[in-house]
Amino acid sequence: MNELLKLLTQFQQCLQQQMTMMEELLVIIQREAALVVSFSLPEFERLVTEKDQVVRLAQAAEERRLQILKKLCFMMAFDARGRLPSLSEFQSVARAYAQNVERLVDRETYLQLNALLDDVERVATRYRSAFLHAQPRIEENKKILRALAANLKRSVN
């Protein structure tokens, strides 16, 4: 059970790290939109480099999150061979697991487990909220970048 509690702590920390990176990316995206409008190519190139670094860190965090999630699923007897559960599905699986082991573990361990699941739930809620809030901005930036690419292509031609 101690290993499961450690993994849940790591999972929560990983989600928190991803949340922080997403917030950093949102700031970069806002700066990116302003630079596209001002057509400041040198600053835009620096920003792209900065964004690439954050994206690489986010990818590493995602790989770590997936590894931890696989281990958690195994320990909770959830068959994740076909596909890993979404964050919402994982929360349901973890809560069901907690209910199943309530009578099998001491009270303190059970309370720790539930506290960690509450922490994961809080971060997941913040993550979903931030993503929903950022979604329109992300879509707008996609359009801006497509237009920029078209303009650059015309300039080169």
Coordinates of C-alpha atoms in Angstrom, one line a residue, residues 11-143:
F11 CA 0.9 11.2 -10.1
Q12 CA -0.5 14.3 -8.3
Q13 CA 2.9 16.1 -8.6
C14 CA 3.1 15.2 -12.2
L15 CA -0.4 16.6 -12.9
Q16 CA 0.6 19.7 -11.0
Q17 CA 3.7 20.1 -13.1
Q18 CA 1.7 19.7 -16.3
M19 CA -0.7 22.3 -15.0
T20 CA 2.2 24.8 -14.5
M21 CA 3.5 24.1 -17.9
M22 CA 0.1 24.6 -19.5
E23 CA -0.1 28.0 -17.7
E24 CA 3.4 28.9 -19.1
L25 CA 2.3 27.8 -22.6
L26 CA -0.8 30.0 -22.4
V27 CA 1.4 33.1 -21.6
I28 CA 3.6 32.2 -24.5
I29 CA 0.6 31.8 -26.8
Q30 CA -0.6 35.3 -25.9
R31 CA 2.8 36.7 -26.6
E32 CA 2.9 34.7 -29.8
A33 CA -0.3 36.3 -31.0
A34 CA 1.0 39.8 -30.3
L35 CA 4.2 39.1 -32.2
V36 CA 2.3 37.7 -35.2
V37 CA 0.3 40.9 -35.4
S38 CA 3.4 43.1 -35.1
F39 CA 5.3 40.7 -37.5
S40 CA 8.4 40.9 -35.4
L41 CA 10.3 37.9 -36.8
P42 CA 13.4 37.9 -34.6
E43 CA 11.3 38.1 -31.4
F44 CA 8.9 35.5 -32.9
E45 CA 11.9 33.1 -33.5
R46 CA 13.1 33.5 -29.9
L47 CA 9.5 32.8 -28.7
V48 CA 9.3 29.7 -30.8
T49 CA 12.5 28.4 -29.2
E50 CA 11.1 29.2 -25.7
K51 CA 7.9 27.4 -26.6
D52 CA 9.7 24.4 -27.9
Q53 CA 11.6 24.0 -24.6
V54 CA 8.4 24.2 -22.6
V55 CA 6.7 21.7 -25.0
R56 CA 9.6 19.3 -24.6
L57 CA 9.4 19.5 -20.8
A58 CA 5.6 18.9 -21.1
Q59 CA 6.2 15.9 -23.3
A60 CA 8.6 14.4 -20.7
A61 CA 6.1 15.1 -17.9
E62 CA 3.4 13.4 -20.0
E63 CA 5.6 10.3 -20.5
R64 CA 6.2 10.2 -16.8
R65 CA 2.5 10.6 -16.0
L66 CA 1.7 7.7 -18.4
Q67 CA 4.3 5.4 -16.7
I68 CA 2.9 6.2 -13.3
L69 CA -0.6 5.7 -14.5
K70 CA 0.2 2.3 -15.8
K71 CA 1.7 1.3 -12.5
L72 CA -1.3 2.6 -10.6
C73 CA -3.7 0.7 -12.8
F74 CA -1.7 -2.5 -12.3
M75 CA -1.7 -2.0 -8.5
M76 CA -5.5 -1.2 -8.5
A77 CA -6.2 -4.3 -10.6
F78 CA -7.4 -2.2 -13.5
D79 CA -6.7 -3.8 -16.9
A80 CA -4.9 -1.0 -18.8
R81 CA -3.4 -3.2 -21.5
G82 CA -5.8 -2.0 -24.2
R83 CA -5.8 1.6 -23.3
L84 CA -5.1 3.8 -20.3
P85 CA -8.0 5.4 -18.6
S86 CA -8.7 9.1 -19.0
L87 CA -8.2 11.3 -15.9
S88 CA -11.9 11.1 -15.2
E89 CA -12.0 7.4 -15.6
F90 CA -9.0 7.0 -13.4
Q91 CA -10.6 9.0 -10.7
S92 CA -13.6 6.7 -10.8
V93 CA -11.4 3.6 -10.7
A94 CA -9.3 5.0 -7.8
R95 CA -12.4 5.8 -5.8
A96 CA -13.8 2.3 -6.4
Y97 CA -10.5 0.8 -5.4
A98 CA -10.5 2.9 -2.2
Q99 CA -13.9 1.6 -1.3
N100 CA -12.8 -2.0 -1.9
V101 CA -9.8 -1.7 0.3
E102 CA -11.4 0.2 3.1
R103 CA -11.9 -2.8 5.3
L104 CA -8.5 -4.3 4.4
V105 CA -6.2 -1.5 5.5
D106 CA -5.8 0.4 8.7
R107 CA -7.8 3.7 9.2
E108 CA -4.7 5.9 8.8
T109 CA -3.7 4.4 5.5
Y110 CA -7.3 4.6 4.2
L111 CA -7.4 8.3 5.2
Q112 CA -4.1 8.9 3.4
L113 CA -5.4 7.2 0.3
N114 CA -8.5 9.4 0.3
A115 CA -6.5 12.5 0.9
L116 CA -4.3 11.8 -2.0
L117 CA -7.3 11.0 -4.2
D118 CA -8.8 14.4 -3.2
D119 CA -5.5 16.1 -4.1
V120 CA -5.5 14.4 -7.6
E121 CA -9.2 15.4 -8.0
R122 CA -8.4 19.1 -7.1
V123 CA -5.6 19.3 -9.6
A124 CA -7.6 17.5 -12.3
T125 CA -10.5 20.0 -11.8
R126 CA -8.1 22.9 -12.1
Y127 CA -6.5 21.3 -15.2
R128 CA -9.9 20.8 -16.9
S129 CA -11.0 24.3 -16.0
A130 CA -7.8 25.9 -17.3
F131 CA -8.0 23.9 -20.5
L132 CA -11.7 24.9 -21.2
H133 CA -10.8 28.5 -20.5
A134 CA -7.8 28.4 -22.9
Q135 CA -9.5 26.4 -25.6
P136 CA -10.9 29.5 -27.5
R137 CA -7.4 31.1 -27.4
I138 CA -5.7 28.0 -28.6
E139 CA -8.2 27.8 -31.6
E140 CA -7.7 31.5 -32.4
N141 CA -3.9 31.1 -32.4
K142 CA -4.2 28.1 -34.7
K143 CA -5.9 30.4 -37.2

